[in-house]
Short mmCIF file of C-alpha atoms in Angstrom, two decimals:
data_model
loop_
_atom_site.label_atom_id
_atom_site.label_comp_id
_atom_site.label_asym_id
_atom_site.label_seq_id
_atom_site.Cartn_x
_atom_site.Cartn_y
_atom_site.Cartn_z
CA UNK A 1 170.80 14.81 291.32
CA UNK A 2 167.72 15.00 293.84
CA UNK A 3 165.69 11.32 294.34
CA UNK A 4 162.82 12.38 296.64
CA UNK A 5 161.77 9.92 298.58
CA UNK A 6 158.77 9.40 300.00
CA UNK A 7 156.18 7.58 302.66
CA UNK A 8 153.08 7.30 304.80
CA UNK A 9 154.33 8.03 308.30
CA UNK A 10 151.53 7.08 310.88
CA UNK A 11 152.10 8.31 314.65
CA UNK A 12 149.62 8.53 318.00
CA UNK A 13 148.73 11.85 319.60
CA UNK A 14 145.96 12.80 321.43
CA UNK A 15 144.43 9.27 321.37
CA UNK A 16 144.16 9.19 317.80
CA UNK A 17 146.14 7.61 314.85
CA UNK A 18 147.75 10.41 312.57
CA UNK A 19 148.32 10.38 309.05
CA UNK A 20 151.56 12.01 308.21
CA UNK A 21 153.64 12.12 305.30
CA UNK A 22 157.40 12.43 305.16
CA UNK A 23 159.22 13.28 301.92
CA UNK A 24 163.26 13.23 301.66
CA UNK A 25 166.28 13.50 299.24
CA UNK A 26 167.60 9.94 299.46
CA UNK A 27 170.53 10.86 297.53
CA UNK A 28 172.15 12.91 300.57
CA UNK A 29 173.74 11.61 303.05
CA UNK A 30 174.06 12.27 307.14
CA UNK A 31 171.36 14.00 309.49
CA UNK A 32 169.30 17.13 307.64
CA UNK A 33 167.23 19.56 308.82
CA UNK A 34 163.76 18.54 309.60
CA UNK A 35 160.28 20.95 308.77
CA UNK A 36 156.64 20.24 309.50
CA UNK A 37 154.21 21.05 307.65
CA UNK A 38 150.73 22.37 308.61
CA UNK A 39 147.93 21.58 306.04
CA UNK A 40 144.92 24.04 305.00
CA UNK A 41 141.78 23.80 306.49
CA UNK A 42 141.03 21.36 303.28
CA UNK A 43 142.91 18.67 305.65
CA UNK A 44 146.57 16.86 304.85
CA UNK A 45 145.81 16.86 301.09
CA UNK A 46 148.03 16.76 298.01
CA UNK A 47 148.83 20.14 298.28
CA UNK A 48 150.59 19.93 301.76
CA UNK A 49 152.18 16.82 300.32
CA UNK A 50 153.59 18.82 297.40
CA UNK A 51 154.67 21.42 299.60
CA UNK A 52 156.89 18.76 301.75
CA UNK A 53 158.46 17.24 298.36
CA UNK A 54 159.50 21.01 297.25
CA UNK A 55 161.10 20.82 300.52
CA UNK A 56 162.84 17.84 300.36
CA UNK A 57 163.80 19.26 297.14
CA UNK A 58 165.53 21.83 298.84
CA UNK A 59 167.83 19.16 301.06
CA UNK A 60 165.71 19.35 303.97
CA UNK A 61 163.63 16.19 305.30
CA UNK A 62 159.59 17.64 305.50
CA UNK A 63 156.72 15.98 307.39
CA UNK A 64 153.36 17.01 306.40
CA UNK A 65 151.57 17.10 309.44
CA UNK A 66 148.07 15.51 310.26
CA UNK A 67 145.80 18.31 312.41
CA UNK A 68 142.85 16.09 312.08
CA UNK A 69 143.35 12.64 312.95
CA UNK A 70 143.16 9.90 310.56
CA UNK A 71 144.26 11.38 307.65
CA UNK A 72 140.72 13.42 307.06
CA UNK A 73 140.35 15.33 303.93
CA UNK A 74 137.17 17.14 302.79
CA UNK A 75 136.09 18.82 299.38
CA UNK A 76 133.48 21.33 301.13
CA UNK A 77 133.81 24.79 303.37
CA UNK A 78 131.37 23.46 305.41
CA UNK A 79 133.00 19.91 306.16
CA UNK A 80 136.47 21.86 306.71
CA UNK A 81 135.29 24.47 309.29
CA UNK A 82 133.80 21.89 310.97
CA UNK A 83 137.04 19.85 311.50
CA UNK A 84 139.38 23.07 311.80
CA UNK A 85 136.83 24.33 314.76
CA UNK A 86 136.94 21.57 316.47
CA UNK A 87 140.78 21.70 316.53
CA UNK A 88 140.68 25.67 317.43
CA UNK A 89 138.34 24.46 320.47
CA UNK A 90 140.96 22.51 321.82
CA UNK A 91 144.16 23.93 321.56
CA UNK A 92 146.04 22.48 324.45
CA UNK A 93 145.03 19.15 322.09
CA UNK A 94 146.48 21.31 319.16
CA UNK A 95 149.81 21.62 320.50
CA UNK A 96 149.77 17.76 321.26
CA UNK A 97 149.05 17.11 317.87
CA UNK A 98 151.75 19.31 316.31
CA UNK A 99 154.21 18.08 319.33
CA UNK A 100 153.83 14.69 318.43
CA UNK A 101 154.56 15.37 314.81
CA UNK A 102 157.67 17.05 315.96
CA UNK A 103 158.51 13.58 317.93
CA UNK A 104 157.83 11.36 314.65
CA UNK A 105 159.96 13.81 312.54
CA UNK A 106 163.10 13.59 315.09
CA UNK A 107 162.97 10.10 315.34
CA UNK A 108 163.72 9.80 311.38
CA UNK A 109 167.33 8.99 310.98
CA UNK A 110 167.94 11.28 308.18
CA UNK A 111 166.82 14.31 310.28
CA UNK A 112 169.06 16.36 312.98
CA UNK A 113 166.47 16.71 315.72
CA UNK A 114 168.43 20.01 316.70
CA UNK A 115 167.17 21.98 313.49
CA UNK A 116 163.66 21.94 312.98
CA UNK A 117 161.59 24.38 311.81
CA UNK A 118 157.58 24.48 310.86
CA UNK A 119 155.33 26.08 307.94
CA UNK A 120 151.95 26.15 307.29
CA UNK A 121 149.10 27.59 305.09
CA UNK A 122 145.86 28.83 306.32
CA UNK A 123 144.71 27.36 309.27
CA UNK A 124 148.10 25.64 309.36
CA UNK A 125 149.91 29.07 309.23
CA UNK A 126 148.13 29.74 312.20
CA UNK A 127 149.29 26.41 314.08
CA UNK A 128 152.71 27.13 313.53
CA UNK A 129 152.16 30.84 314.88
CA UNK A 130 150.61 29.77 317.64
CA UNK A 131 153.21 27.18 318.72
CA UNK A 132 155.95 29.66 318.15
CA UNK A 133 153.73 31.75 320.29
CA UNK A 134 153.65 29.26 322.82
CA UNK A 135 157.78 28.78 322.93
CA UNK A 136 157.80 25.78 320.78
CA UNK A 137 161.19 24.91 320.30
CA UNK A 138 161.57 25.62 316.67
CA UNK A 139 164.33 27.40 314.63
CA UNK A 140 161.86 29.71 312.36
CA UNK A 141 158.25 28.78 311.89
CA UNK A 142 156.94 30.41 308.49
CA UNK A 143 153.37 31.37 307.77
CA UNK A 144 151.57 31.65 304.57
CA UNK A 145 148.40 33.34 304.47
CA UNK A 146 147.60 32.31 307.84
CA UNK A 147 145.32 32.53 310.54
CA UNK A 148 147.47 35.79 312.54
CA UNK A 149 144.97 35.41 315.72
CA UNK A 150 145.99 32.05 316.72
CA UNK A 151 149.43 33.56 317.37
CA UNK A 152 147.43 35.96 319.80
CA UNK A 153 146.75 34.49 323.34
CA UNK A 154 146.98 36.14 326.52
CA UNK A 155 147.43 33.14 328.37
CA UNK A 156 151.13 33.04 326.57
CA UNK A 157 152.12 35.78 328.77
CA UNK A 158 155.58 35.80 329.82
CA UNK A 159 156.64 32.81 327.24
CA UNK A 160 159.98 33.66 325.36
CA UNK A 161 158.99 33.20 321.83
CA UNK A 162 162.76 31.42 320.38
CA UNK A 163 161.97 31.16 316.67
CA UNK A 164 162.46 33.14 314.16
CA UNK A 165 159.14 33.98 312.80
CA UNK A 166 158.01 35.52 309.37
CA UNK A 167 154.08 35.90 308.49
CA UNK A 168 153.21 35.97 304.18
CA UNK A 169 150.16 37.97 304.92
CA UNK A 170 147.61 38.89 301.62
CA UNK A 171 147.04 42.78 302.24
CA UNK A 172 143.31 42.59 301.05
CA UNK A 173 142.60 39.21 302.36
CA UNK A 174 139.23 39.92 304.41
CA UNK A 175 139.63 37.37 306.76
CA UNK A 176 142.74 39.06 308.42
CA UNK A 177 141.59 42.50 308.70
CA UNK A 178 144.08 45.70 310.50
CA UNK A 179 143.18 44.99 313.57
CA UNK A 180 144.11 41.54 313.43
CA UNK A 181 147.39 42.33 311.52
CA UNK A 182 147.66 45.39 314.79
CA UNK A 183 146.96 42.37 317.39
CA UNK A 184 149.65 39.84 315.90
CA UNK A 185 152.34 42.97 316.11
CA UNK A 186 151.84 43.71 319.24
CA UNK A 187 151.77 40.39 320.24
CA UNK A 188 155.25 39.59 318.73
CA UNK A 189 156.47 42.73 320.16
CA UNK A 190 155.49 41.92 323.54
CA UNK A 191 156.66 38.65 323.34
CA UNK A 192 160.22 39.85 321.88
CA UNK A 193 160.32 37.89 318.90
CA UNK A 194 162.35 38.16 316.09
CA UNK A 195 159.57 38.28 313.61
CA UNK A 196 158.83 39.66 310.35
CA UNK A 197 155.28 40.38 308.41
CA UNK A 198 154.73 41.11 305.02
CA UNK A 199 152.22 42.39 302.85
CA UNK A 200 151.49 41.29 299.33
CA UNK A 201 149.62 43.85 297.88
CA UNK A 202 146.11 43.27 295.61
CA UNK A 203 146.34 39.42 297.06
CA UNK A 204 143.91 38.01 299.14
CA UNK A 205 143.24 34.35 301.24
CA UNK A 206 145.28 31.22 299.62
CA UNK A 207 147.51 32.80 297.33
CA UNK A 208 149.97 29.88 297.39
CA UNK A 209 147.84 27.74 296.55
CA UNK A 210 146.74 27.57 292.42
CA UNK A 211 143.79 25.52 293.07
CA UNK A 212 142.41 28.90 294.90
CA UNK A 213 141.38 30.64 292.49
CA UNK A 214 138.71 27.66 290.98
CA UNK A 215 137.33 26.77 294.51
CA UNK A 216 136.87 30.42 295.40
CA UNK A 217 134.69 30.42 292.47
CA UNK A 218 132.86 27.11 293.25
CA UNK A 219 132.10 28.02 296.43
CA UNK A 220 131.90 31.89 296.44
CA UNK A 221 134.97 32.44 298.46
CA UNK A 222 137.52 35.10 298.25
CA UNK A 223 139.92 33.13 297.40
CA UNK A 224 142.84 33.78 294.85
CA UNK A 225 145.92 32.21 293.47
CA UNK A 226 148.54 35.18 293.10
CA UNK A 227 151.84 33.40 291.41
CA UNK A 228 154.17 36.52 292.16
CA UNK A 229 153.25 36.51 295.64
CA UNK A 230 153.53 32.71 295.95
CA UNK A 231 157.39 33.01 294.29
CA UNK A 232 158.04 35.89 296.21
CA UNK A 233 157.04 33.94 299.68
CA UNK A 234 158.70 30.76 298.86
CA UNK A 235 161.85 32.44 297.76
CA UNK A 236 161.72 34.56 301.23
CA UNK A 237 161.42 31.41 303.01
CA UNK A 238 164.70 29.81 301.54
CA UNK A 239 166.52 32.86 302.86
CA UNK A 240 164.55 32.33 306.39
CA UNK A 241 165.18 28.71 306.59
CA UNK A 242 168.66 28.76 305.50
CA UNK A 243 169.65 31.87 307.77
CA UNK A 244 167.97 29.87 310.71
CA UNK A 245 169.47 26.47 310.05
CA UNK A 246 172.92 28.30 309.64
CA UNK A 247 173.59 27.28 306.12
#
Protein backbone atom coordinates (compact mmCIF):
# COMPACT_ATOMS: atom_id res chain seq x y z
CA UNK A 1 0.00 0.00 0.00
CA UNK A 2 1.34 3.53 -1.27
CA UNK A 3 2.31 6.21 1.86
CA UNK A 4 3.24 9.35 -0.14
CA UNK A 5 5.44 11.24 1.43
CA UNK A 6 6.02 14.54 1.22
CA UNK A 7 8.24 17.98 1.82
CA UNK A 8 9.37 21.52 1.12
CA UNK A 9 12.68 21.07 -0.64
CA UNK A 10 14.50 24.55 -0.84
CA UNK A 11 17.73 24.73 -3.21
CA UNK A 12 19.98 27.89 -4.75
CA UNK A 13 20.18 28.58 -8.47
CA UNK A 14 20.76 31.51 -10.19
CA UNK A 15 21.32 33.56 -6.98
CA UNK A 16 18.02 32.94 -5.73
CA UNK A 17 16.39 30.58 -3.10
CA UNK A 18 13.94 28.01 -4.83
CA UNK A 19 10.92 26.60 -3.57
CA UNK A 20 10.61 23.02 -4.57
CA UNK A 21 8.53 20.29 -3.53
CA UNK A 22 9.40 16.62 -3.47
CA UNK A 23 6.73 13.94 -3.04
CA UNK A 24 7.68 10.03 -2.59
CA UNK A 25 6.27 6.50 -1.79
CA UNK A 26 7.93 5.90 1.59
CA UNK A 27 6.75 2.46 1.59
CA UNK A 28 9.36 1.33 -1.22
CA UNK A 29 12.46 0.65 -0.71
CA UNK A 30 16.08 1.25 -2.67
CA UNK A 31 16.91 4.12 -5.30
CA UNK A 32 13.69 5.09 -7.78
CA UNK A 33 13.43 6.95 -10.63
CA UNK A 34 13.44 10.63 -10.20
CA UNK A 35 10.95 13.33 -12.46
CA UNK A 36 10.77 17.11 -12.33
CA UNK A 37 8.14 18.82 -12.66
CA UNK A 38 7.61 22.16 -14.49
CA UNK A 39 4.70 24.33 -13.10
CA UNK A 40 2.14 26.52 -15.30
CA UNK A 41 2.65 29.92 -15.83
CA UNK A 42 0.26 30.26 -12.51
CA UNK A 43 3.76 29.51 -10.64
CA UNK A 44 4.64 26.12 -8.38
CA UNK A 45 1.01 25.91 -7.18
CA UNK A 46 -1.12 23.05 -5.87
CA UNK A 47 -1.66 21.79 -9.07
CA UNK A 48 2.07 21.00 -9.91
CA UNK A 49 2.16 19.65 -6.38
CA UNK A 50 -0.68 17.25 -7.16
CA UNK A 51 0.86 16.32 -10.26
CA UNK A 52 4.25 15.20 -8.31
CA UNK A 53 2.08 13.11 -5.62
CA UNK A 54 0.24 11.21 -8.70
CA UNK A 55 3.74 10.52 -9.50
CA UNK A 56 4.99 9.33 -6.51
CA UNK A 57 1.92 7.37 -6.69
CA UNK A 58 3.19 5.71 -9.53
CA UNK A 59 6.68 4.52 -7.59
CA UNK A 60 8.65 7.24 -8.92
CA UNK A 61 10.21 10.08 -6.56
CA UNK A 62 8.78 13.74 -8.31
CA UNK A 63 10.16 17.22 -7.61
CA UNK A 64 7.97 20.01 -8.51
CA UNK A 65 10.19 22.46 -9.76
CA UNK A 66 10.40 26.26 -8.81
CA UNK A 67 10.85 28.50 -12.35
CA UNK A 68 10.37 31.60 -10.39
CA UNK A 69 12.34 31.92 -7.40
CA UNK A 70 10.94 31.97 -4.04
CA UNK A 71 8.17 29.95 -4.36
CA UNK A 72 5.99 32.83 -6.36
CA UNK A 73 2.46 32.09 -7.13
CA UNK A 74 -0.04 34.53 -8.69
CA UNK A 75 -3.96 34.43 -9.21
CA UNK A 76 -3.88 36.93 -12.36
CA UNK A 77 -2.79 36.59 -16.34
CA UNK A 78 -1.24 39.65 -15.96
CA UNK A 79 0.98 38.87 -12.75
CA UNK A 80 1.90 35.38 -14.50
CA UNK A 81 3.12 36.70 -17.90
CA UNK A 82 4.99 38.97 -16.17
CA UNK A 83 7.03 36.36 -14.18
CA UNK A 84 7.01 33.66 -17.12
CA UNK A 85 8.57 36.61 -19.49
CA UNK A 86 10.99 37.40 -17.47
CA UNK A 87 12.12 33.73 -17.30
CA UNK A 88 11.72 33.38 -21.34
CA UNK A 89 14.16 36.58 -21.42
CA UNK A 90 16.73 34.74 -19.83
CA UNK A 91 17.00 31.38 -20.83
CA UNK A 92 20.61 30.55 -20.28
CA UNK A 93 19.17 31.49 -16.45
CA UNK A 94 16.28 29.02 -17.38
CA UNK A 95 18.37 26.12 -17.86
CA UNK A 96 20.21 26.99 -14.49
CA UNK A 97 17.12 26.95 -12.80
CA UNK A 98 15.82 23.62 -14.13
CA UNK A 99 19.65 22.23 -13.79
CA UNK A 100 19.74 22.94 -10.34
CA UNK A 101 16.46 21.23 -9.70
CA UNK A 102 17.89 18.27 -11.42
CA UNK A 103 20.97 18.54 -8.76
CA UNK A 104 18.47 18.75 -5.62
CA UNK A 105 16.43 15.78 -7.04
CA UNK A 106 19.73 13.46 -7.45
CA UNK A 107 20.97 14.23 -4.27
CA UNK A 108 17.68 12.59 -2.60
CA UNK A 109 18.60 9.18 -1.42
CA UNK A 110 15.54 7.52 -2.58
CA UNK A 111 16.22 8.59 -6.22
CA UNK A 112 18.70 6.77 -8.87
CA UNK A 113 20.33 9.87 -10.33
CA UNK A 114 20.80 7.68 -13.59
CA UNK A 115 16.93 7.76 -14.47
CA UNK A 116 15.46 10.99 -14.54
CA UNK A 117 13.06 12.25 -16.59
CA UNK A 118 11.00 15.83 -16.69
CA UNK A 119 7.21 16.98 -17.39
CA UNK A 120 5.63 20.03 -17.49
CA UNK A 121 2.37 21.96 -18.33
CA UNK A 122 2.17 25.14 -20.17
CA UNK A 123 4.96 27.22 -19.87
CA UNK A 124 6.54 24.30 -18.01
CA UNK A 125 5.92 21.96 -21.05
CA UNK A 126 7.90 24.29 -22.82
CA UNK A 127 10.94 24.21 -20.23
CA UNK A 128 11.22 20.69 -20.46
CA UNK A 129 11.17 20.92 -24.43
CA UNK A 130 13.55 23.27 -24.47
CA UNK A 131 16.06 21.49 -22.21
CA UNK A 132 15.60 18.31 -24.13
CA UNK A 133 16.27 20.61 -26.98
CA UNK A 134 19.29 21.74 -25.50
CA UNK A 135 20.74 17.91 -24.76
CA UNK A 136 19.69 17.87 -21.22
CA UNK A 137 20.50 14.66 -19.97
CA UNK A 138 17.10 13.27 -19.39
CA UNK A 139 15.51 9.83 -20.16
CA UNK A 140 12.03 11.23 -21.76
CA UNK A 141 10.84 14.72 -21.02
CA UNK A 142 6.88 14.85 -21.51
CA UNK A 143 4.90 17.91 -22.45
CA UNK A 144 1.39 18.78 -21.78
CA UNK A 145 -0.13 21.50 -23.58
CA UNK A 146 3.01 23.28 -23.81
CA UNK A 147 4.73 26.08 -25.10
CA UNK A 148 6.20 23.98 -28.66
CA UNK A 149 8.47 27.22 -29.57
CA UNK A 150 10.68 27.06 -26.67
CA UNK A 151 11.83 23.69 -28.04
CA UNK A 152 12.73 25.79 -31.26
CA UNK A 153 16.19 27.57 -31.13
CA UNK A 154 18.65 27.86 -33.73
CA UNK A 155 21.36 28.40 -31.50
CA UNK A 156 20.83 24.43 -30.51
CA UNK A 157 22.29 23.57 -33.74
CA UNK A 158 24.24 20.53 -33.84
CA UNK A 159 23.11 19.39 -30.08
CA UNK A 160 22.11 15.59 -29.98
CA UNK A 161 18.76 15.73 -28.45
CA UNK A 162 19.07 12.08 -25.99
CA UNK A 163 15.55 11.96 -24.56
CA UNK A 164 12.81 10.53 -25.54
CA UNK A 165 10.36 13.22 -26.13
CA UNK A 166 6.45 13.19 -26.52
CA UNK A 167 4.40 16.65 -26.88
CA UNK A 168 0.21 16.39 -25.57
CA UNK A 169 -0.61 19.14 -27.94
CA UNK A 170 -4.62 20.61 -27.90
CA UNK A 171 -5.39 20.65 -31.80
CA UNK A 172 -7.49 23.94 -31.51
CA UNK A 173 -5.50 25.52 -28.84
CA UNK A 174 -4.82 29.12 -30.46
CA UNK A 175 -1.81 29.75 -28.82
CA UNK A 176 0.10 26.91 -30.72
CA UNK A 177 -1.02 27.49 -34.13
CA UNK A 178 0.38 25.03 -37.55
CA UNK A 179 3.12 26.77 -37.98
CA UNK A 180 4.30 26.42 -34.62
CA UNK A 181 3.28 22.69 -34.47
CA UNK A 182 5.41 22.73 -38.41
CA UNK A 183 8.47 24.55 -36.51
CA UNK A 184 8.66 22.04 -33.42
CA UNK A 185 8.69 19.00 -36.22
CA UNK A 186 11.17 20.13 -38.01
CA UNK A 187 13.06 21.01 -35.23
CA UNK A 188 12.93 17.45 -33.70
CA UNK A 189 13.64 16.11 -37.03
CA UNK A 190 16.67 18.02 -37.48
CA UNK A 191 17.81 17.41 -34.25
CA UNK A 192 17.16 13.45 -34.60
CA UNK A 193 15.07 12.95 -31.76
CA UNK A 194 13.02 10.27 -30.91
CA UNK A 195 9.93 12.28 -30.41
CA UNK A 196 6.34 11.94 -30.67
CA UNK A 197 3.33 14.72 -30.97
CA UNK A 198 -0.13 14.29 -30.56
CA UNK A 199 -3.22 15.92 -31.23
CA UNK A 200 -6.30 15.93 -29.06
CA UNK A 201 -8.92 16.92 -31.13
CA UNK A 202 -11.83 19.81 -30.10
CA UNK A 203 -9.29 20.59 -26.96
CA UNK A 204 -7.68 23.67 -26.53
CA UNK A 205 -4.87 25.45 -23.85
CA UNK A 206 -4.80 23.62 -20.21
CA UNK A 207 -6.71 20.66 -20.74
CA UNK A 208 -5.06 18.82 -17.83
CA UNK A 209 -5.80 21.01 -15.70
CA UNK A 210 -9.82 21.07 -14.24
CA UNK A 211 -9.47 24.39 -12.77
CA UNK A 212 -9.22 25.58 -16.67
CA UNK A 213 -12.24 25.67 -17.57
CA UNK A 214 -13.48 28.35 -14.48
CA UNK A 215 -10.41 30.69 -14.93
CA UNK A 216 -10.84 30.74 -18.70
CA UNK A 217 -14.13 32.08 -17.89
CA UNK A 218 -12.96 34.59 -15.18
CA UNK A 219 -10.56 35.95 -17.17
CA UNK A 220 -11.77 35.49 -20.82
CA UNK A 221 -9.21 32.97 -21.77
CA UNK A 222 -9.46 30.03 -24.00
CA UNK A 223 -8.94 27.86 -21.68
CA UNK A 224 -10.61 24.33 -21.20
CA UNK A 225 -10.50 21.32 -19.02
CA UNK A 226 -10.97 18.23 -21.47
CA UNK A 227 -11.02 14.97 -18.98
CA UNK A 228 -10.60 12.40 -21.97
CA UNK A 229 -7.70 14.14 -23.21
CA UNK A 230 -6.20 14.60 -19.72
CA UNK A 231 -6.67 10.45 -19.13
CA UNK A 232 -5.61 9.82 -22.43
CA UNK A 233 -2.16 11.97 -21.85
CA UNK A 234 -1.46 10.72 -18.46
CA UNK A 235 -2.06 7.16 -19.42
CA UNK A 236 0.42 7.78 -22.58
CA UNK A 237 2.90 9.05 -20.25
CA UNK A 238 2.99 5.82 -17.99
CA UNK A 239 3.81 3.90 -21.16
CA UNK A 240 6.60 6.74 -22.00
CA UNK A 241 8.05 6.81 -18.62
CA UNK A 242 8.06 3.20 -18.03
CA UNK A 243 9.47 2.29 -21.63
CA UNK A 244 12.26 4.97 -20.87
CA UNK A 245 13.12 3.95 -17.35
CA UNK A 246 13.19 0.25 -18.65
CA UNK A 247 10.50 -1.09 -16.46
Amino acid sequence: MSEIQSKHLSYQADGVTMQGYLAWDSSQSGPRPGVLVVHEFWGNNDYSRKRADMLAGLGYVALAVDMYGDGKQVETPAEASDLMNAVIANMPAARERFNAARDALENQPQVDASRIAAVGYCFGGGVVLHMARFGADLKAVASFHGSLPLAVDAAAAGIDVTARVVAYNGEDDPFVDASAVAAFRQEMEQAGADYQLINYPGTVHGFSNPQATARGQAFDMPLRYNALADRSSWDHMQLLLNSAFGE
